[in-house]
Amino acid sequence: MMGSVLEDKIDRHSFHDHHDADDTPLASSSSKVLQQLHSFDFEDTSVVDLRSSSIFNTTRISRSIYVVLIKAKINLLLPFGPLAILLHYLTGHHGWVFFFTLLGITPLAERLGYATEQLAFYTGPTVGGLLNATFGNATEMIISIYALESNMIRVVQQSLLGSILSNMLLVLGCAFFTGGIVHYKKVQVFDKAAAVVNSGLLLMAVMGILFPAVLYFTHSEVHQGKSVLSLSRFSSCIMLLAYASYLFFQLRSQQNVYSPVDEEGDNGENSDEEEEHELTQWEAIIWLAILTAWVSILSGYLVDAIQGASESLNMSVAFISVILLPIVGNAAEHASAIMFAVKDKLDITIGVAIGSSTQISMFVIPFCVVVGWCMGKEMDLNFQLFETATLFITVLVVAFMMQEGTSNYFKGLMLILCYLIVAASFFVHVDPKSGELPRIYCIDSR
């Protein structure tokens, strides 16, 4: 009311301004009053906007926490992480600490994959596929670095080898089997060219791992005990260069390995895709940082409990490293690969499963060798004869299964059965003591 009265007065002064030149100061003062009125109204509305935005931010944060930490059923396993830390300090029973740490890391690995998928909506399919493979392998990388610091070189080698075997046989096999059962009336197809590129990189990784092992077991080193390490470090640098070239090829090429070549997306599928945008870009990045930090904390307790768990559970360290640890670390890839296979998007399934194996063999393993080099640890590519032969046969089997560019439930079943044979083999396999003892033993036996 007061504002309207003032405006009437101002209008009168402005009217007199046209007839009386002496009223110019009064007109200028009236304009100032108008500016104050408008500024007052603006400030009032800004206060309301700030309040509404703060309420929105609070609602957004609570919804983000609900979506990431509560909504998924697998989050029921999250309390086992803190419980494992309590058991570590209260009881010191390595078997239970190892078991509960595995259970606690499992939902974290799956949530890492979920946050990566949410971030992939904003980065595009190519970068999103690479992010999915990278953060899907974050668990393995963190565990490997902690084990490397503890000088558990064989655990690093075997856990990374087991991750490759798990992705190529178990994850891909379950995806093929599930997709074949759901779509049993049709033949599922995928981009054969992308599968050939990944198979070629895997064979190159086998070459880099095979030659140091052959050099070691044929006792043909020029410098005994040093040539294998030097060759491993040189080969690791070459493999990192090859993987960097592969990334450049992926990001610059016209064809996208991580997205379907012949997408038949109807409106229903597009609406489903839009509904999956549950996190903003910055929320996904923040959750990735939080989850990675929590995985890092639990990985330290997991590595410390491996040796004690091997003795208390009466299992070899090789079986724990090759079979148990990768199943936990590959939880995100396992869920993603099966989900995309059920949706008949096998190109993304291949990108997740085989792309993850390619990244571990061509990036994570050489990266650990280089990191060990910087840390003064003698981490090499000599994975011993049994492990190297297993990797070589596995790559050949998977490459043979993918050469036609088609999949069905029978191929998936064959891959799963092959993984059971590998698991049984490592269950009865007795690994040499640890670290550098096998090399010393061979020198003495000669």
CSV table of C-alpha atoms in Angstrom, one decimal:
chain,number,residue,atom,x,y,z
A,1,MET,CA,0.0,0.0,0.0
A,2,MET,CA,2.8,2.4,1.0
A,3,GLY,CA,4.6,1.4,-2.2
A,4,SER,CA,1.6,2.4,-4.4
A,5,VAL,CA,1.2,5.7,-2.7
A,6,LEU,CA,4.8,6.5,-3.2
A,7,GLU,CA,4.6,5.6,-6.8
A,8,ASP,CA,1.5,7.9,-7.3
A,9,LYS,CA,3.5,10.7,-5.8
A,10,ILE,CA,6.4,10.0,-8.0
A,11,ASP,CA,4.1,9.9,-11.1
A,12,ARG,CA,2.8,13.4,-10.1
A,13,HIS,CA,6.4,14.7,-9.8
A,14,SER,CA,7.3,13.3,-13.1
A,15,PHE,CA,4.2,14.9,-14.7
A,16,HIS,CA,5.2,18.3,-13.3
A,17,ASP,CA,8.7,17.7,-14.6
A,18,HIS,CA,7.4,18.1,-18.1
A,19,HIS,CA,6.0,21.5,-17.4
A,20,ASP,CA,8.4,23.0,-14.9
A,21,ALA,CA,12.1,22.9,-15.5
A,22,ASP,CA,12.9,23.9,-11.8
A,23,ASP,CA,11.5,20.4,-10.6
A,24,THR,CA,14.5,18.5,-12.1
A,25,PRO,CA,16.2,17.7,-8.7
A,26,LEU,CA,12.9,16.4,-7.4
A,27,ALA,CA,12.5,14.1,-10.5
A,28,SER,CA,16.0,12.7,-9.9
A,29,SER,CA,15.2,12.1,-6.2
A,30,SER,CA,12.0,10.3,-7.3
A,31,SER,CA,14.0,8.0,-9.6
A,32,LYS,CA,16.2,7.1,-6.7
A,33,VAL,CA,13.2,6.2,-4.6
A,34,LEU,CA,12.0,3.9,-7.4
A,35,GLN,CA,15.4,2.2,-7.6
A,36,GLN,CA,15.3,1.6,-3.8
A,37,LEU,CA,11.9,0.1,-4.0
A,38,HIS,CA,12.9,-2.2,-6.9
A,39,SER,CA,16.1,-3.2,-5.1
A,40,PHE,CA,14.1,-3.9,-1.9
A,41,ASP,CA,11.8,-6.2,-3.8
A,42,PHE,CA,14.7,-7.9,-5.5
A,43,GLU,CA,16.5,-8.6,-2.3
A,44,ASP,CA,13.3,-9.9,-0.8
A,45,THR,CA,12.9,-12.4,-3.6
A,46,SER,CA,16.6,-13.4,-3.5
A,47,VAL,CA,16.1,-14.4,0.2
A,48,VAL,CA,13.3,-16.6,-0.8
A,49,ASP,CA,15.4,-18.1,-3.6
A,50,LEU,CA,18.2,-18.8,-1.2
A,51,ARG,CA,15.9,-20.6,1.2
A,52,SER,CA,14.3,-22.7,-1.5
A,53,SER,CA,17.7,-23.5,-3.0
A,54,SER,CA,19.1,-24.6,0.4
A,55,ILE,CA,16.0,-26.8,0.9
A,56,PHE,CA,16.5,-28.2,-2.6
A,57,ASN,CA,20.2,-28.9,-1.9
A,58,THR,CA,19.3,-30.7,1.4
A,59,THR,CA,16.7,-32.8,-0.4
A,60,ARG,CA,19.1,-33.5,-3.2
A,61,ILE,CA,21.9,-34.7,-0.8
A,62,SER,CA,19.5,-36.9,1.1
A,63,ARG,CA,18.2,-38.4,-2.1
A,64,SER,CA,21.8,-39.0,-3.3
A,65,ILE,CA,22.7,-40.8,-0.1
A,66,TYR,CA,19.5,-42.9,-0.4
A,67,VAL,CA,20.2,-43.9,-4.0
A,68,VAL,CA,23.9,-44.8,-3.4
A,69,LEU,CA,23.9,-46.3,0.1
A,70,ILE,CA,20.4,-47.5,0.9
A,71,LYS,CA,18.4,-48.3,-2.3
A,72,ALA,CA,20.4,-51.3,-3.6
A,73,LYS,CA,19.8,-54.6,-1.8
A,74,ILE,CA,23.6,-55.4,-1.9
A,75,ASN,CA,24.1,-52.5,0.5
A,76,LEU,CA,23.0,-54.8,3.3
A,77,LEU,CA,26.6,-56.0,3.2
A,78,LEU,CA,28.1,-52.5,3.9
A,79,PRO,CA,28.2,-52.9,7.7
A,80,PHE,CA,30.6,-55.8,7.4
A,81,GLY,CA,33.4,-53.4,6.5
A,82,PRO,CA,33.4,-51.6,9.9
A,83,LEU,CA,32.8,-54.9,11.6
A,84,ALA,CA,35.9,-56.4,10.0
A,85,ILE,CA,38.0,-53.4,11.3
A,86,LEU,CA,36.6,-54.0,14.8
A,87,LEU,CA,37.4,-57.7,14.6
A,88,HIS,CA,40.9,-56.8,13.5
A,89,TYR,CA,41.6,-54.8,16.6
A,90,LEU,CA,39.5,-56.8,19.1
A,91,THR,CA,40.2,-60.4,18.2
A,92,GLY,CA,42.9,-60.5,15.6
A,93,HIS,CA,41.3,-63.6,14.0
A,94,HIS,CA,42.6,-63.3,10.4
A,95,GLY,CA,40.0,-65.7,9.0
A,96,TRP,CA,37.0,-63.8,10.1
A,97,VAL,CA,38.7,-60.4,9.3
A,98,PHE,CA,39.4,-61.6,5.8
A,99,PHE,CA,35.9,-63.0,5.3
A,100,PHE,CA,34.1,-59.9,6.6
A,101,THR,CA,36.4,-57.6,4.6
A,102,LEU,CA,35.5,-59.5,1.5
A,103,LEU,CA,31.8,-59.0,2.2
A,104,GLY,CA,32.4,-55.3,3.0
A,105,ILE,CA,34.3,-54.6,-0.2
A,106,THR,CA,31.7,-56.4,-2.4
A,107,PRO,CA,29.0,-53.7,-2.3
A,108,LEU,CA,31.6,-51.0,-2.6
A,109,ALA,CA,32.9,-52.5,-5.8
A,110,GLU,CA,29.3,-52.7,-7.1
A,111,ARG,CA,28.6,-49.1,-6.1
A,112,LEU,CA,31.8,-48.0,-7.8
A,113,GLY,CA,30.4,-49.5,-11.0
A,114,TYR,CA,27.0,-47.8,-10.4
A,115,ALA,CA,28.6,-44.3,-9.9
A,116,THR,CA,30.7,-44.8,-13.0
A,117,GLU,CA,27.7,-45.6,-15.0
A,118,GLN,CA,25.9,-42.5,-13.8
A,119,LEU,CA,29.0,-40.4,-14.7
A,120,ALA,CA,29.0,-42.1,-18.2
A,121,PHE,CA,25.7,-40.5,-19.0
A,122,TYR,CA,27.5,-37.1,-19.0
A,123,THR,CA,30.8,-38.2,-20.7
A,124,GLY,CA,29.4,-40.1,-23.7
A,125,PRO,CA,29.6,-43.8,-24.6
A,126,THR,CA,33.3,-44.0,-25.5
A,127,VAL,CA,34.7,-42.2,-22.4
A,128,GLY,CA,32.0,-43.8,-20.3
A,129,GLY,CA,33.1,-47.3,-21.4
A,130,LEU,CA,36.7,-46.5,-20.5
A,131,LEU,CA,35.6,-45.0,-17.2
A,132,ASN,CA,33.6,-48.1,-16.5
A,133,ALA,CA,36.5,-50.4,-17.1
A,134,THR,CA,38.9,-48.1,-15.1
A,135,PHE,CA,36.8,-47.7,-12.0
A,136,GLY,CA,35.6,-51.3,-12.3
A,137,ASN,CA,39.3,-52.3,-11.8
A,138,ALA,CA,39.9,-49.7,-9.1
A,139,THR,CA,39.5,-52.4,-6.4
A,140,GLU,CA,42.1,-54.6,-8.0
A,141,MET,CA,44.6,-51.7,-8.4
A,142,ILE,CA,44.2,-50.6,-4.8
A,143,ILE,CA,44.6,-54.1,-3.4
A,144,SER,CA,47.7,-54.6,-5.6
A,145,ILE,CA,49.4,-51.4,-4.5
A,146,TYR,CA,48.8,-52.3,-0.8
A,147,ALA,CA,50.1,-55.8,-1.4
A,148,LEU,CA,53.1,-54.4,-3.3
A,149,GLU,CA,54.0,-52.2,-0.3
A,150,SER,CA,53.9,-55.3,1.9
A,151,ASN,CA,56.3,-57.0,-0.5
A,152,MET,CA,53.6,-59.6,-1.4
A,153,ILE,CA,54.6,-59.8,-5.0
A,154,ARG,CA,53.0,-63.2,-5.7
A,155,VAL,CA,49.7,-61.9,-4.3
A,156,VAL,CA,49.8,-59.0,-6.7
A,157,GLN,CA,50.6,-61.3,-9.7
A,158,GLN,CA,48.0,-63.9,-8.8
A,159,SER,CA,45.2,-61.5,-7.9
A,160,LEU,CA,45.7,-59.6,-11.2
A,161,LEU,CA,45.9,-62.9,-13.1
A,162,GLY,CA,42.7,-64.1,-11.4
A,163,SER,CA,40.9,-60.9,-12.3
A,164,ILE,CA,41.7,-61.5,-16.0
A,165,LEU,CA,40.6,-65.1,-15.8
A,166,SER,CA,37.4,-64.1,-13.9
A,167,ASN,CA,36.4,-61.4,-16.4
A,168,MET,CA,37.1,-63.6,-19.5
A,169,LEU,CA,35.6,-66.8,-18.3
A,170,LEU,CA,33.1,-66.2,-15.4
A,171,VAL,CA,31.8,-62.7,-16.1
A,172,LEU,CA,31.6,-63.2,-19.9
A,173,GLY,CA,30.3,-66.7,-19.5
A,174,CYS,CA,27.5,-65.7,-17.1
A,175,ALA,CA,26.6,-62.8,-19.5
A,176,PHE,CA,26.4,-65.1,-22.5
A,177,PHE,CA,24.5,-67.7,-20.6
A,178,THR,CA,21.9,-65.3,-19.1
A,179,GLY,CA,21.5,-63.4,-22.4
A,180,GLY,CA,21.1,-66.6,-24.3
A,181,ILE,CA,18.4,-67.9,-21.9
A,182,VAL,CA,16.4,-64.6,-22.0
A,183,HIS,CA,16.7,-64.3,-25.8
A,184,TYR,CA,16.6,-68.0,-26.6
A,185,LYS,CA,14.5,-67.4,-29.8
A,186,LYS,CA,17.2,-65.3,-31.5
A,187,VAL,CA,20.9,-65.3,-32.0
A,188,GLN,CA,22.6,-62.5,-30.1
A,189,VAL,CA,25.3,-60.6,-32.1
A,190,PHE,CA,28.1,-58.2,-31.3
A,191,ASP,CA,30.7,-56.3,-33.2
A,192,LYS,CA,33.3,-58.8,-34.3
A,193,ALA,CA,35.9,-56.1,-35.1
A,194,ALA,CA,35.9,-54.8,-31.6
A,195,ALA,CA,36.3,-58.4,-30.2
A,196,VAL,CA,39.3,-59.0,-32.6
A,197,VAL,CA,41.0,-55.8,-31.4
A,198,ASN,CA,40.7,-56.8,-27.8
A,199,SER,CA,41.8,-60.3,-28.5
A,200,GLY,CA,44.9,-59.0,-30.2
A,201,LEU,CA,45.7,-56.9,-27.2
A,202,LEU,CA,45.2,-59.8,-24.9
A,203,LEU,CA,47.6,-62.0,-27.0
A,204,MET,CA,50.1,-59.2,-26.9
A,205,ALA,CA,49.8,-59.2,-23.1
A,206,VAL,CA,50.3,-63.0,-23.1
A,207,MET,CA,53.5,-62.4,-25.1
A,208,GLY,CA,54.8,-59.9,-22.6
A,209,ILE,CA,54.1,-62.3,-19.7
A,210,LEU,CA,55.2,-65.5,-21.4
A,211,PHE,CA,58.7,-64.5,-22.5
A,212,PRO,CA,60.0,-63.6,-19.0
A,213,ALA,CA,58.6,-66.9,-17.7
A,214,VAL,CA,60.2,-68.9,-20.5
A,215,LEU,CA,63.5,-67.0,-20.0
A,216,TYR,CA,63.5,-67.9,-16.3
A,217,PHE,CA,62.5,-71.6,-16.6
A,218,THR,CA,64.9,-72.3,-19.5
A,219,HIS,CA,67.8,-70.8,-17.4
A,220,SER,CA,68.9,-68.8,-20.5
A,221,GLU,CA,69.4,-65.5,-18.8
A,222,VAL,CA,72.5,-63.5,-19.6
A,223,HIS,CA,72.7,-62.0,-16.1
A,224,GLN,CA,71.3,-64.6,-13.7
A,225,GLY,CA,68.4,-63.1,-11.6
A,226,LYS,CA,68.5,-59.7,-13.4
A,227,SER,CA,67.7,-60.3,-17.0
A,228,VAL,CA,64.1,-61.3,-16.2
A,229,LEU,CA,63.5,-58.2,-14.2
A,230,SER,CA,65.0,-56.0,-16.8
A,231,LEU,CA,63.0,-57.6,-19.6
A,232,SER,CA,59.8,-57.3,-17.5
A,233,ARG,CA,60.4,-53.6,-17.0
A,234,PHE,CA,61.1,-52.9,-20.6
A,235,SER,CA,58.1,-55.0,-21.7
A,236,SER,CA,55.9,-53.1,-19.2
A,237,CYS,CA,56.9,-49.8,-20.7
A,238,ILE,CA,56.1,-51.1,-24.2
A,239,MET,CA,52.7,-52.5,-23.0
A,240,LEU,CA,51.8,-49.1,-21.5
A,241,LEU,CA,52.7,-47.4,-24.7
A,242,ALA,CA,50.5,-49.9,-26.7
A,243,TYR,CA,47.6,-49.3,-24.3
A,244,ALA,CA,48.0,-45.6,-24.6
A,245,SER,CA,47.9,-46.0,-28.4
A,246,TYR,CA,44.8,-48.2,-28.0
A,247,LEU,CA,43.1,-45.4,-26.0
A,248,PHE,CA,44.0,-42.8,-28.6
A,249,PHE,CA,42.6,-45.1,-31.3
A,250,GLN,CA,39.4,-45.6,-29.4
A,251,LEU,CA,38.8,-42.0,-28.7
A,252,ARG,CA,39.7,-40.8,-32.2
A,253,SER,CA,38.1,-43.5,-34.3
A,254,GLN,CA,34.8,-43.2,-35.9
A,255,GLN,CA,33.5,-46.6,-34.7
A,256,ASN,CA,32.8,-46.9,-31.0
A,257,VAL,CA,33.8,-50.2,-29.4
A,258,TYR,CA,31.8,-49.6,-26.3
A,259,SER,CA,28.5,-48.8,-27.9
A,260,PRO,CA,26.3,-51.0,-30.1
A,261,VAL,CA,26.9,-50.6,-33.8
A,262,ASP,CA,23.3,-51.3,-34.8
A,263,GLU,CA,21.3,-49.9,-31.9
A,264,GLU,CA,17.6,-50.6,-32.3
A,265,GLY,CA,16.6,-48.4,-29.5
A,266,ASP,CA,12.8,-47.8,-29.3
A,267,ASN,CA,11.0,-45.2,-27.3
A,268,GLY,CA,10.5,-47.6,-24.3
A,269,GLU,CA,14.2,-48.3,-24.0
A,270,ASN,CA,15.1,-44.6,-24.3
A,271,SER,CA,12.7,-43.7,-21.5
A,272,ASP,CA,14.3,-46.4,-19.4
A,273,GLU,CA,17.7,-44.9,-20.1
A,274,GLU,CA,16.5,-41.5,-19.1
A,275,GLU,CA,15.1,-42.8,-15.8
A,276,GLU,CA,18.5,-44.1,-14.9
A,277,HIS,CA,19.9,-40.5,-14.5
A,278,GLU,CA,19.8,-40.6,-10.7
A,279,LEU,CA,22.9,-38.7,-9.9
A,280,THR,CA,24.3,-35.4,-11.2
A,281,GLN,CA,27.8,-35.2,-12.7
A,282,TRP,CA,29.4,-33.8,-9.6
A,283,GLU,CA,27.5,-36.1,-7.3
A,284,ALA,CA,28.9,-39.1,-9.2
A,285,ILE,CA,32.4,-37.7,-9.0
A,286,ILE,CA,32.1,-37.1,-5.3
A,287,TRP,CA,30.7,-40.6,-4.6
A,288,LEU,CA,33.5,-42.1,-6.7
A,289,ALA,CA,36.1,-40.4,-4.5
A,290,ILE,CA,34.3,-41.5,-1.3
A,291,LEU,CA,33.9,-45.1,-2.4
A,292,THR,CA,37.5,-45.3,-3.6
A,293,ALA,CA,38.8,-44.0,-0.3
A,294,TRP,CA,36.7,-46.5,1.7
A,295,VAL,CA,37.9,-49.4,-0.6
A,296,SER,CA,41.5,-48.3,0.0
A,297,ILE,CA,41.0,-48.5,3.8
A,298,LEU,CA,39.4,-51.9,3.7
A,299,SER,CA,42.1,-53.2,1.2
A,300,GLY,CA,44.8,-52.6,3.7
A,301,TYR,CA,43.1,-54.8,6.3
A,302,LEU,CA,42.3,-57.4,3.6
A,303,VAL,CA,46.0,-57.7,2.5
A,304,ASP,CA,47.1,-58.0,6.1
A,305,ALA,CA,44.7,-60.9,6.7
A,306,ILE,CA,45.5,-62.9,3.6
A,307,GLN,CA,48.4,-65.0,5.1
A,308,GLY,CA,46.6,-65.7,8.3
A,309,ALA,CA,43.3,-66.5,6.5
A,310,SER,CA,45.2,-69.0,4.3
A,311,GLU,CA,46.4,-70.8,7.4
A,312,SER,CA,43.1,-70.7,9.4
A,313,LEU,CA,40.9,-71.6,6.4
A,314,ASN,CA,43.4,-74.3,5.2
A,315,MET,CA,43.4,-72.8,1.7
A,316,SER,CA,46.5,-71.9,-0.4
A,317,VAL,CA,47.3,-68.3,-0.9
A,318,ALA,CA,47.2,-69.0,-4.7
A,319,PHE,CA,43.5,-70.0,-4.5
A,320,ILE,CA,42.6,-67.0,-2.3
A,321,SER,CA,44.5,-64.6,-4.6
A,322,VAL,CA,43.4,-66.1,-8.0
A,323,ILE,CA,39.8,-67.1,-7.2
A,324,LEU,CA,38.3,-65.3,-4.1
A,325,LEU,CA,39.8,-61.8,-4.4
A,326,PRO,CA,38.8,-61.3,-8.1
A,327,ILE,CA,35.2,-62.5,-7.6
A,328,VAL,CA,34.9,-59.6,-5.1
A,329,GLY,CA,36.7,-57.1,-7.3
A,330,ASN,CA,34.7,-58.0,-10.4
A,331,ALA,CA,31.3,-57.5,-8.7
A,332,ALA,CA,30.7,-54.3,-10.7
A,333,GLU,CA,31.7,-55.9,-14.1
A,334,HIS,CA,29.7,-59.0,-13.3
A,335,ALA,CA,26.5,-57.1,-12.6
A,336,SER,CA,27.0,-54.7,-15.6
A,337,ALA,CA,27.8,-57.4,-18.1
A,338,ILE,CA,24.8,-59.5,-17.2
A,339,MET,CA,22.5,-56.5,-17.2
A,340,PHE,CA,23.5,-55.4,-20.7
A,341,ALA,CA,23.4,-59.0,-22.0
A,342,VAL,CA,19.8,-59.3,-20.8
A,343,LYS,CA,19.0,-56.0,-22.6
A,344,ASP,CA,20.5,-57.5,-25.8
A,345,LYS,CA,23.4,-55.0,-25.8
A,346,LEU,CA,26.3,-57.4,-26.2
A,347,ASP,CA,28.7,-54.8,-27.6
A,348,ILE,CA,28.6,-53.1,-24.2
A,349,THR,CA,29.0,-56.5,-22.5
A,350,ILE,CA,32.1,-57.2,-24.5
A,351,GLY,CA,33.4,-53.8,-23.7
A,352,VAL,CA,32.9,-54.3,-20.0
A,353,ALA,CA,34.2,-57.9,-19.6
A,354,ILE,CA,36.9,-58.2,-22.3
A,355,GLY,CA,37.7,-54.5,-22.1
A,356,SER,CA,38.3,-54.9,-18.4
A,357,SER,CA,40.6,-57.9,-19.0
A,358,THR,CA,42.5,-55.9,-21.6
A,359,GLN,CA,42.9,-53.0,-19.3
A,360,ILE,CA,44.3,-55.2,-16.5
A,361,SER,CA,46.7,-57.1,-18.7
A,362,MET,CA,47.9,-54.1,-20.7
A,363,PHE,CA,47.7,-51.3,-18.1
A,364,VAL,CA,47.3,-52.5,-14.5
A,365,ILE,CA,50.0,-55.2,-14.6
A,366,PRO,CA,52.6,-53.1,-16.3
A,367,PHE,CA,51.7,-50.2,-14.1
A,368,CYS,CA,52.3,-52.3,-11.0
A,369,VAL,CA,55.7,-53.3,-12.4
A,370,VAL,CA,56.6,-49.7,-13.0
A,371,VAL,CA,55.3,-48.7,-9.5
A,372,GLY,CA,57.3,-51.5,-8.0
A,373,TRP,CA,60.3,-50.3,-9.9
A,374,CYS,CA,59.9,-46.8,-8.3
A,375,MET,CA,59.3,-48.4,-4.8
A,376,GLY,CA,62.4,-50.6,-5.1
A,377,LYS,CA,60.3,-53.8,-5.3
A,378,GLU,CA,61.4,-56.5,-7.7
A,379,MET,CA,57.9,-56.9,-9.3
A,380,ASP,CA,58.3,-58.6,-12.7
A,381,LEU,CA,56.2,-60.3,-15.4
A,382,ASN,CA,57.4,-63.8,-14.5
A,383,PHE,CA,54.0,-65.2,-13.3
A,384,GLN,CA,55.5,-68.7,-13.0
A,385,LEU,CA,54.8,-71.6,-15.5
A,386,PHE,CA,51.4,-72.8,-14.2
A,387,GLU,CA,49.8,-69.3,-14.1
A,388,THR,CA,51.3,-68.3,-17.5
A,389,ALA,CA,50.0,-71.5,-19.2
A,390,THR,CA,46.6,-70.9,-17.7
A,391,LEU,CA,46.4,-67.4,-19.0
A,392,PHE,CA,47.6,-68.5,-22.5
A,393,ILE,CA,45.0,-71.2,-22.8
A,394,THR,CA,42.2,-69.0,-21.5
A,395,VAL,CA,42.9,-66.2,-24.1
A,396,LEU,CA,42.9,-68.8,-26.9
A,397,VAL,CA,39.6,-70.3,-25.7
A,398,VAL,CA,37.9,-66.9,-25.4
A,399,ALA,CA,39.2,-65.7,-28.7
A,400,PHE,CA,37.9,-68.8,-30.4
A,401,MET,CA,34.5,-68.4,-28.7
A,402,MET,CA,34.2,-64.8,-30.0
A,403,GLN,CA,35.5,-65.2,-33.6
A,404,GLU,CA,32.0,-65.6,-35.1
A,405,GLY,CA,30.6,-62.4,-33.5
A,406,THR,CA,27.6,-64.3,-32.1
A,407,SER,CA,26.7,-65.7,-28.6
A,408,ASN,CA,24.3,-68.1,-27.1
A,409,TYR,CA,23.7,-69.8,-23.8
A,410,PHE,CA,25.8,-72.9,-24.8
A,411,LYS,CA,28.9,-70.7,-25.3
A,412,GLY,CA,28.3,-69.1,-21.9
A,413,LEU,CA,28.0,-72.5,-20.3
A,414,MET,CA,31.3,-73.6,-21.8
A,415,LEU,CA,33.1,-70.5,-20.4
A,416,ILE,CA,31.6,-71.1,-16.9
A,417,LEU,CA,32.7,-74.7,-17.0
A,418,CYS,CA,36.2,-73.7,-18.1
A,419,TYR,CA,36.3,-71.3,-15.1
A,420,LEU,CA,35.4,-74.2,-12.7
A,421,ILE,CA,38.3,-76.2,-14.1
A,422,VAL,CA,40.6,-73.3,-13.5
A,423,ALA,CA,39.3,-72.8,-10.0
A,424,ALA,CA,39.8,-76.5,-9.2
A,425,SER,CA,43.3,-76.4,-10.6
A,426,PHE,CA,44.3,-73.5,-8.3
A,427,PHE,CA,42.6,-75.2,-5.4
A,428,VAL,CA,45.1,-78.1,-5.6
A,429,HIS,CA,48.0,-76.0,-6.8
A,430,VAL,CA,50.8,-75.4,-4.3
A,431,ASP,CA,52.6,-72.2,-5.1
A,432,PRO,CA,56.3,-71.7,-4.2
A,433,LYS,CA,56.8,-70.1,-0.9
A,434,SER,CA,56.6,-66.4,-1.8
A,435,GLY,CA,58.5,-63.5,-3.2
A,436,GLU,CA,61.9,-64.3,-4.5
A,437,LEU,CA,62.2,-67.8,-3.0
A,438,PRO,CA,61.5,-69.7,-6.2
A,439,ARG,CA,64.4,-68.0,-8.0
A,440,ILE,CA,66.8,-68.8,-5.2
A,441,TYR,CA,65.6,-72.4,-5.1
A,442,CYS,CA,66.2,-72.8,-8.8
A,443,ILE,CA,69.7,-71.3,-8.6
A,444,ASP,CA,70.5,-73.7,-5.8
A,445,SER,CA,69.1,-76.7,-7.6
A,446,ARG,CA,71.3,-76.1,-10.5
